[in-house]
Amino acid sequence: METDGITTPFGRRSMTLGMLASQALARTIAPEASVDKWKLYRWLCEAKPKLGISDRALSVLNALLSFHPKTELSGKDGLVVFPSNAQLSLRTHGMAETTLRRHLAALVAAGLLTRRDSPNGKRYVRRDGEGAVGEAFGFSLAPLLARAGEIEQTAAQVTAGRLLLRRLRERVTLVRRDIAKLIETGLEDGLAGDWMGYEAAYRRLVLSLPRVATVEILTPILAELEALRNDILNSLEQQVIFQNMAGNADQTERHKQNSKPDSTSDLEPRFEPKQGGDAEPGDQPPTPLDRMDDRISEGRRTSQKKPAPAEPHKPYPLGLVLQACPEIVAFGPGGAISGWRDLMTAAVVVRSMLAISPSAYEAACEVLGPENAATVIACILERAGHINSAGGYLRDLTRRAERGEFTLGPMLMALARANGTPAKCAG
């Protein structure tokens, strides 16, 4: 390694305290110190964000390392490489000379190289009679060897940070999926809860996620998302537990109503006396309690097969409707919608435009309610290009709602997520 004193740069380049510190650090290298140069280069690539160097500068450094004849950088060897700019340009895939000079200066400023300029500024080497290197002028790789431990530690920190960021991104994705599915489940099953409030809080947190996130930004957002998911889970679990308890109580009541605990299975046929004939030997006529059990069982089977028509639901917030269905705003009075009356007026106009018969719209108003019927018209308008018959589609939704098989919430949530940006109107 170099043992002589501090060298200053050639020409108009000025000496800086950073250059002085790099040269002083290079003189502290122990003779037994060594490191694999390509392993060191991989550490430099990992630690690039912390060292403040570009990928193009690393390409130049890779070319300089290739001019060192040995695989290891050792304190016993001379660590000065002296390629010309033409040779460097060849090993950097034709990089321009001005670009080379800029990146070499960046490497020196980052403390990864030091200059050992000759009296005339040229890079060359003096050899002895046996061909061994006596004195070399060019770029010294000694700062790399001196900072090898620091560079390795920095690379490990960058790698750990990248892995942590990837895990945080994965966690945010999973929690977002959980929240969206849970809200959709609550709306589809018609469970009690502030689902619109949960959806608004979820949208606010999602919109706060930046395109280029860091660990510091994602950590608090993930904590808020997990807290929101826990609130939704608690709301759902309480209602599920309550329903299970009610179901268990109902099963207990049915068990108590059984007046024939020793009878055979209900699935077996009952032997009835033939009309105008005598009963089989050993058969007993049904008692009044048996007939009562039959009527109760038949009533339960009938109620399970024919669900009662659903009553009109409470309308969803007008702001959510306009966010999910912004197309209907243009059909409101004066091209704006400021209340439910304006939305229902716009729905009548859109109904005529979509060739929906008055009877189909009136049936929807009776089953869903006027506000929800107008909301359905707004949803149909949003997806008019995908619906062949708007009137038939509305009648089908009305029949499903009458059987309790359709709720408006999932349709609104899907359109709101598809549009993303709220409509610019009052309401």
Coordinates of C-alpha atoms in Angstrom, one line a residue:
M1 CA 0.0 0.0 0.0
E2 CA 1.0 3.6 -0.3
T3 CA 3.1 4.8 2.6
D4 CA 4.0 8.3 1.5
G5 CA 2.3 11.5 2.6
I6 CA -0.7 13.5 1.5
T7 CA -1.1 14.2 -2.2
T8 CA -3.0 17.2 -3.6
P9 CA -4.9 17.2 -6.9
F10 CA -3.4 18.3 -10.2
G11 CA -4.4 21.6 -12.0
R12 CA -7.3 23.8 -10.9
R13 CA -8.9 21.1 -8.7
S14 CA -8.8 22.3 -5.1
M15 CA -8.0 20.3 -2.0
T16 CA -10.9 19.6 0.3
L17 CA -11.2 18.4 3.9
G18 CA -13.0 15.3 2.6
M19 CA -10.0 14.4 0.4
L20 CA -7.7 15.0 3.4
A21 CA -9.8 12.7 5.6
S22 CA -9.9 10.0 3.0
Q23 CA -6.1 10.0 2.6
A24 CA -5.6 10.0 6.4
L25 CA -8.0 7.0 6.7
A26 CA -6.2 5.1 4.0
R27 CA -2.9 5.4 6.0
T28 CA -4.5 3.5 8.9
I29 CA -5.0 0.3 7.0
A30 CA -3.3 -2.7 8.7
P31 CA -1.0 -4.8 6.4
E32 CA -3.0 -7.9 7.1
A33 CA -6.3 -6.3 6.1
S34 CA -8.0 -7.7 3.0
V35 CA -11.5 -8.0 1.4
D36 CA -12.9 -9.6 -1.7
K37 CA -13.3 -6.7 -4.1
W38 CA -16.5 -8.1 -5.8
K39 CA -18.1 -8.8 -2.5
L40 CA -17.3 -5.3 -1.5
Y41 CA -18.8 -4.0 -4.7
R42 CA -22.1 -5.9 -4.0
W43 CA -22.2 -4.2 -0.6
L44 CA -21.7 -0.9 -2.3
C45 CA -24.6 -1.6 -4.6
E46 CA -26.8 -2.4 -1.6
A47 CA -25.6 0.6 0.4
K48 CA -26.0 3.0 -2.6
P49 CA -28.9 5.0 -1.1
K50 CA -27.0 5.7 2.1
L51 CA -23.7 6.6 0.4
G52 CA -25.3 9.1 -2.0
I53 CA -23.8 7.7 -5.2
S54 CA -25.6 6.9 -8.5
D55 CA -25.7 3.6 -10.4
R56 CA -23.6 5.2 -13.2
A57 CA -20.9 6.1 -10.6
L58 CA -21.0 2.5 -9.5
S59 CA -20.5 1.4 -13.1
V60 CA -17.3 3.5 -13.2
L61 CA -16.2 2.1 -9.9
N62 CA -16.8 -1.4 -11.2
A63 CA -14.5 -0.6 -14.2
L64 CA -11.8 0.7 -11.9
L65 CA -12.0 -2.5 -9.7
S66 CA -11.6 -4.6 -12.9
F67 CA -8.2 -3.0 -13.5
H68 CA -6.9 -4.2 -10.1
P69 CA -5.1 -7.5 -11.0
K70 CA -6.1 -9.5 -7.9
T71 CA -9.5 -10.6 -6.6
E72 CA -8.7 -9.3 -3.1
L73 CA -7.9 -5.8 -2.0
S74 CA -5.0 -6.2 0.5
G75 CA -3.1 -3.8 2.7
K76 CA 0.1 -5.4 1.5
D77 CA -0.4 -4.5 -2.2
G78 CA -0.4 -1.3 -4.1
L79 CA -4.0 -0.2 -4.5
V80 CA -3.6 2.4 -7.2
V81 CA -5.1 1.8 -10.6
F82 CA -4.1 3.9 -13.6
P83 CA -6.3 3.3 -16.6
S84 CA -6.6 6.0 -19.3
N85 CA -10.0 7.6 -19.9
A86 CA -10.2 5.7 -23.2
Q87 CA -9.8 2.3 -21.4
L88 CA -12.3 3.3 -18.8
S89 CA -14.8 4.3 -21.5
L90 CA -14.4 0.9 -23.1
R91 CA -15.1 -0.9 -19.8
T92 CA -18.1 1.3 -19.1
H93 CA -19.8 0.5 -22.4
G94 CA -18.8 3.6 -24.2
M95 CA -19.4 6.2 -21.5
A96 CA -18.5 9.8 -22.7
E97 CA -15.3 11.3 -21.3
T98 CA -17.1 14.2 -19.7
T99 CA -19.5 11.8 -18.0
L100 CA -16.6 9.7 -16.8
R101 CA -15.0 12.8 -15.2
R102 CA -18.2 13.8 -13.4
H103 CA -18.7 10.3 -11.9
L104 CA -15.1 10.0 -10.9
A105 CA -15.4 13.3 -9.1
A106 CA -18.5 12.0 -7.4
L107 CA -16.7 8.9 -6.2
V108 CA -13.9 11.0 -4.8
A109 CA -16.3 13.3 -3.1
A110 CA -18.1 10.3 -1.5
G111 CA -14.8 9.2 0.0
L112 CA -14.6 5.9 -2.0
L113 CA -11.5 6.9 -4.0
T114 CA -8.5 9.2 -3.6
R115 CA -6.5 10.8 -6.4
R116 CA -2.7 10.2 -6.7
D117 CA -2.0 12.7 -9.4
S118 CA 1.4 12.8 -11.2
P119 CA 3.3 16.0 -11.7
N120 CA 1.7 16.4 -15.2
G121 CA -1.7 15.0 -14.2
K122 CA -1.3 11.9 -16.4
R123 CA -1.9 8.3 -15.1
Y124 CA 1.0 6.0 -15.4
V125 CA 3.3 3.6 -13.5
R126 CA 7.0 3.3 -13.0
R127 CA 8.4 -0.2 -12.8
D128 CA 11.7 -1.6 -11.7
G129 CA 14.1 -3.7 -13.7
E130 CA 12.1 -6.9 -12.8
G131 CA 8.8 -5.4 -13.9
A132 CA 7.4 -4.8 -10.5
V133 CA 5.4 -1.7 -9.8
G134 CA 7.5 1.0 -8.2
E135 CA 5.4 4.1 -8.2
A136 CA 1.9 4.5 -9.7
F137 CA -0.2 7.6 -10.3
G138 CA -4.0 7.3 -10.8
F139 CA -6.8 6.4 -8.4
S140 CA -6.2 4.7 -5.1
L141 CA -8.7 2.1 -3.9
A142 CA -7.4 2.2 -0.4
P143 CA -10.5 4.1 1.0
L144 CA -12.6 1.2 -0.1
L145 CA -10.5 -1.2 2.0
A146 CA -10.4 1.1 4.9
R147 CA -14.2 1.5 4.9
A148 CA -15.0 -2.1 4.1
G149 CA -16.5 -2.8 7.6
E150 CA -18.6 0.4 7.5
I151 CA -19.9 -0.4 4.0
E152 CA -20.8 -3.9 5.0
Q153 CA -22.8 -2.7 8.0
T154 CA -24.6 0.0 5.9
A155 CA -25.5 -2.6 3.3
A156 CA -27.0 -4.9 6.0
Q157 CA -29.1 -2.0 7.4
V158 CA -30.4 -1.1 3.9
T159 CA -31.3 -4.8 3.2
A160 CA -33.1 -5.1 6.5
G161 CA -35.0 -1.8 5.9
R162 CA -36.0 -3.1 2.4
L163 CA -37.3 -6.4 3.9
L164 CA -39.2 -4.5 6.6
L165 CA -40.8 -2.2 4.0
R166 CA -41.8 -5.2 1.9
R167 CA -43.4 -6.9 4.9
L168 CA -45.2 -3.7 5.8
R169 CA -46.6 -3.4 2.3
E170 CA -47.8 -7.0 2.4
R171 CA -49.4 -6.4 5.8
V172 CA -51.2 -3.3 4.5
T173 CA -52.5 -5.2 1.5
L174 CA -53.8 -8.0 3.7
V175 CA -55.5 -5.6 6.1
R176 CA -57.0 -3.6 3.3
R177 CA -58.5 -6.8 1.8
D178 CA -59.9 -7.8 5.2
I179 CA -61.6 -4.5 5.8
A180 CA -63.2 -4.4 2.3
K181 CA -64.5 -8.0 2.6
L182 CA -65.8 -7.4 6.1
I183 CA -67.7 -4.2 5.2
E184 CA -69.1 -6.0 2.2
T185 CA -70.3 -8.9 4.4
G186 CA -72.0 -6.6 6.8
L187 CA -73.8 -4.8 4.1
E188 CA -74.9 -7.9 2.2
D189 CA -76.2 -9.6 5.3
G190 CA -78.0 -6.5 6.5
L191 CA -76.3 -6.4 9.9
A192 CA -76.5 -3.4 12.2
G193 CA -73.5 -1.2 12.2
D194 CA -72.0 2.1 11.0
W195 CA -70.9 0.6 7.7
M196 CA -70.9 4.0 5.9
G197 CA -68.6 5.4 8.7
Y198 CA -66.3 2.4 8.4
E199 CA -66.2 2.8 4.6
A200 CA -65.4 6.5 4.9
A201 CA -62.6 5.9 7.4
Y202 CA -61.2 3.2 5.2
R203 CA -61.3 5.4 2.1
R204 CA -59.5 8.2 4.1
L205 CA -56.7 5.9 5.1
V206 CA -56.3 4.4 1.7
L207 CA -56.1 7.8 0.1
S208 CA -53.3 8.8 2.6
L209 CA -51.0 6.0 1.2
P210 CA -48.3 7.7 -0.9
R211 CA -47.1 6.2 -4.2
V212 CA -43.6 5.8 -2.9
A213 CA -44.0 4.8 0.8
T214 CA -41.3 4.5 3.5
V215 CA -41.3 2.5 6.8
E216 CA -41.9 5.8 8.7
I217 CA -45.0 6.6 6.7
L218 CA -46.5 3.1 6.5
T219 CA -46.1 2.1 10.2
P220 CA -48.8 4.6 11.6
I221 CA -51.1 4.0 8.7
L222 CA -50.9 0.2 9.2
A223 CA -51.7 0.7 12.9
E224 CA -54.8 2.8 12.1
L225 CA -56.0 0.2 9.5
E226 CA -55.5 -2.7 12.0
A227 CA -57.5 -0.7 14.6
L228 CA -60.3 -0.1 12.1
R229 CA -60.3 -3.8 11.2
N230 CA -60.6 -4.8 14.9
D231 CA -63.6 -2.4 15.3
I232 CA -65.3 -4.0 12.4
L233 CA -64.5 -7.5 13.6
N234 CA -65.8 -6.8 17.1
S235 CA -69.1 -5.4 15.6
L236 CA -69.5 -8.5 13.5
E237 CA -68.6 -11.0 16.2
Q238 CA -71.0 -9.6 18.7
Q239 CA -73.9 -9.9 16.2
V240 CA -72.8 -13.4 15.2
I241 CA -72.6 -14.6 18.8
F242 CA -76.0 -13.0 19.5
Q243 CA -77.6 -14.8 16.5
N244 CA -76.0 -18.1 17.6
M245 CA -77.5 -17.7 21.1
A246 CA -80.9 -17.0 19.7
G247 CA -80.6 -20.0 17.4
N248 CA -79.7 -22.2 20.4
A249 CA -82.7 -20.9 22.4
D250 CA -85.0 -21.6 19.5
Q251 CA -83.7 -25.2 19.2
T252 CA -84.3 -25.7 22.9
E253 CA -87.9 -24.5 22.5
R254 CA -88.5 -26.9 19.6
H255 CA -87.1 -29.8 21.7
K256 CA -89.5 -29.0 24.5
Q257 CA -92.5 -29.0 22.2
N258 CA -91.8 -32.7 21.2
S259 CA -94.7 -34.6 22.8
K260 CA -93.4 -38.0 21.7
P261 CA -89.8 -38.5 22.9
D262 CA -90.0 -42.2 22.3
S263 CA -91.4 -42.0 18.7
T264 CA -89.4 -43.0 15.6
S265 CA -87.7 -40.5 13.3
D266 CA -89.9 -37.8 11.8
L267 CA -88.6 -38.8 8.4
E268 CA -90.4 -42.1 8.6
P269 CA -94.0 -42.3 7.1
R270 CA -96.9 -42.2 9.4
F271 CA -99.4 -45.1 9.0
E272 CA -102.9 -43.6 8.6
P273 CA -106.1 -45.5 8.6
K274 CA -107.5 -46.1 5.2
Q275 CA -110.7 -44.3 4.3
G276 CA -113.7 -46.7 4.7
G277 CA -111.5 -49.5 6.2
D278 CA -110.0 -50.6 9.4
A279 CA -106.5 -49.7 10.6
E280 CA -103.7 -52.2 10.5
P281 CA -103.4 -54.3 13.7
G282 CA -101.2 -52.5 16.2
D283 CA -101.7 -49.1 14.7
Q284 CA -103.0 -46.3 16.9
P285 CA -105.0 -43.3 15.5
P286 CA -103.1 -39.9 15.7
T287 CA -103.8 -38.0 18.9
P288 CA -104.5 -34.2 19.0
L289 CA -100.9 -33.6 20.1
D290 CA -99.6 -35.4 17.1
R291 CA -101.7 -33.3 14.8
M292 CA -100.4 -30.1 16.6
D293 CA -96.8 -31.3 16.0
D294 CA -97.6 -31.9 12.3
R295 CA -99.0 -28.4 11.9
I296 CA -96.0 -26.8 13.7
S297 CA -93.5 -28.7 11.5
E298 CA -95.4 -27.9 8.4
G299 CA -95.5 -24.2 9.3
R300 CA -91.8 -24.2 9.9
R301 CA -91.1 -25.8 6.5
T302 CA -93.3 -23.3 4.8
S303 CA -91.6 -20.4 6.4
Q304 CA -88.2 -21.7 5.4
K305 CA -89.2 -22.1 1.8
K306 CA -91.0 -18.7 1.4
P307 CA -89.1 -15.9 3.1
A308 CA -91.1 -12.9 4.0
P309 CA -90.8 -9.9 1.7
A310 CA -88.2 -7.4 2.9
E311 CA -89.4 -4.0 4.0
P312 CA -88.0 -0.9 2.3
H313 CA -84.6 -0.2 3.8
K314 CA -83.3 3.1 5.1
P315 CA -81.8 5.2 2.3
Y316 CA -78.0 5.4 2.1
P317 CA -76.3 8.8 2.5
L318 CA -76.8 11.0 -0.5
G319 CA -73.1 11.9 -0.6
L320 CA -72.2 8.2 -1.0
V321 CA -74.8 7.8 -3.8
L322 CA -73.4 10.7 -5.7
Q323 CA -69.8 9.5 -5.2
A324 CA -70.8 6.1 -6.6
C325 CA -73.1 7.5 -9.4
P326 CA -71.8 10.9 -10.6
E327 CA -73.4 10.5 -14.1
I328 CA -76.9 11.3 -12.7
V329 CA -75.8 14.8 -11.4
A330 CA -76.1 16.2 -15.0
F331 CA -79.9 15.3 -15.0
G332 CA -80.7 17.1 -11.8
P333 CA -82.5 20.5 -11.8
G334 CA -80.0 23.1 -13.1
G335 CA -77.4 20.3 -13.6
A336 CA -76.9 19.7 -9.9
I337 CA -78.3 17.6 -7.1
S338 CA -78.6 19.1 -3.6
G339 CA -81.1 16.8 -2.0
W340 CA -83.2 13.7 -2.3
R341 CA -86.0 15.5 -4.1
D342 CA -83.5 16.6 -6.8
L343 CA -82.2 13.0 -7.1
M344 CA -85.8 11.6 -7.5
T345 CA -86.6 14.2 -10.1
A346 CA -83.4 13.2 -12.0
A347 CA -84.4 9.6 -11.7
V348 CA -87.7 10.2 -13.4
V349 CA -85.8 11.9 -16.3
V350 CA -83.3 9.0 -16.5
R351 CA -86.1 6.4 -16.3
S352 CA -87.7 7.8 -19.5
M353 CA -84.3 8.1 -21.2
L354 CA -83.5 4.4 -20.4
A355 CA -87.0 3.3 -21.6
I356 CA -88.1 2.0 -18.2
S357 CA -91.9 1.7 -17.9
P358 CA -93.7 3.7 -15.2
S359 CA -95.1 0.5 -13.8
A360 CA -91.6 -1.0 -13.3
Y361 CA -90.4 2.2 -11.5
E362 CA -93.6 2.3 -9.3
A363 CA -93.1 -1.3 -8.3
A364 CA -89.5 -0.5 -7.3
C365 CA -90.6 2.5 -5.3
E366 CA -93.2 0.3 -3.4
V367 CA -90.6 -2.4 -2.6
L368 CA -87.4 -0.4 -2.1
G369 CA -88.8 3.0 -1.2
P370 CA -88.6 6.2 -3.3
E371 CA -85.1 7.1 -2.3
N372 CA -83.6 3.7 -2.9
A373 CA -85.5 3.3 -6.2
A374 CA -84.0 6.5 -7.4
T375 CA -80.6 5.3 -6.2
V376 CA -81.0 2.0 -8.3
I377 CA -81.9 4.2 -11.3
A378 CA -78.6 6.1 -10.8
C379 CA -76.7 2.8 -10.5
I380 CA -78.3 1.5 -13.7
L381 CA -77.3 4.7 -15.5
E382 CA -73.7 4.2 -14.4
R383 CA -73.6 0.7 -16.0
A384 CA -76.0 1.4 -18.9
G385 CA -73.4 0.3 -21.4
H386 CA -73.4 -3.2 -19.8
I387 CA -77.2 -3.7 -19.5
N388 CA -79.3 -4.8 -22.4
S389 CA -82.7 -4.1 -21.0
A390 CA -82.8 -1.5 -18.2
G391 CA -86.5 -2.1 -17.5
G392 CA -86.1 -5.9 -17.2
Y393 CA -83.1 -5.4 -15.0
L394 CA -85.0 -3.1 -12.7
R395 CA -87.9 -5.6 -12.5
D396 CA -85.5 -8.4 -11.7
L397 CA -83.9 -6.4 -8.9
T398 CA -87.3 -5.5 -7.5
R399 CA -88.4 -9.2 -7.4
R400 CA -85.2 -10.2 -5.7
A401 CA -85.6 -7.4 -3.1
E402 CA -89.1 -8.5 -2.5
R403 CA -87.8 -12.0 -1.7
G404 CA -85.1 -10.6 0.5
E405 CA -82.3 -11.6 -1.9
F406 CA -81.0 -8.1 -2.9
T407 CA -79.5 -5.3 -1.0
L408 CA -78.3 -2.0 -2.4
G409 CA -75.1 -1.7 -0.3
P410 CA -72.7 -3.9 -2.3
M411 CA -73.8 -2.3 -5.6
L412 CA -73.0 1.2 -4.2
M413 CA -69.7 0.1 -2.7
A414 CA -68.5 -1.5 -5.9
L415 CA -69.4 1.6 -8.0
A416 CA -67.8 3.9 -5.3
R417 CA -64.6 2.0 -5.4
A418 CA -64.6 1.9 -9.2
N419 CA -65.1 5.7 -9.5
G420 CA -62.9 6.7 -6.6
T421 CA -63.2 10.5 -6.9
P422 CA -66.4 12.0 -5.2
A423 CA -68.7 13.9 -7.5
K424 CA -68.4 17.7 -7.4
C425 CA -71.8 18.7 -6.2
A426 CA -73.6 19.7 -3.0
G427 CA -75.3 17.2 -0.8

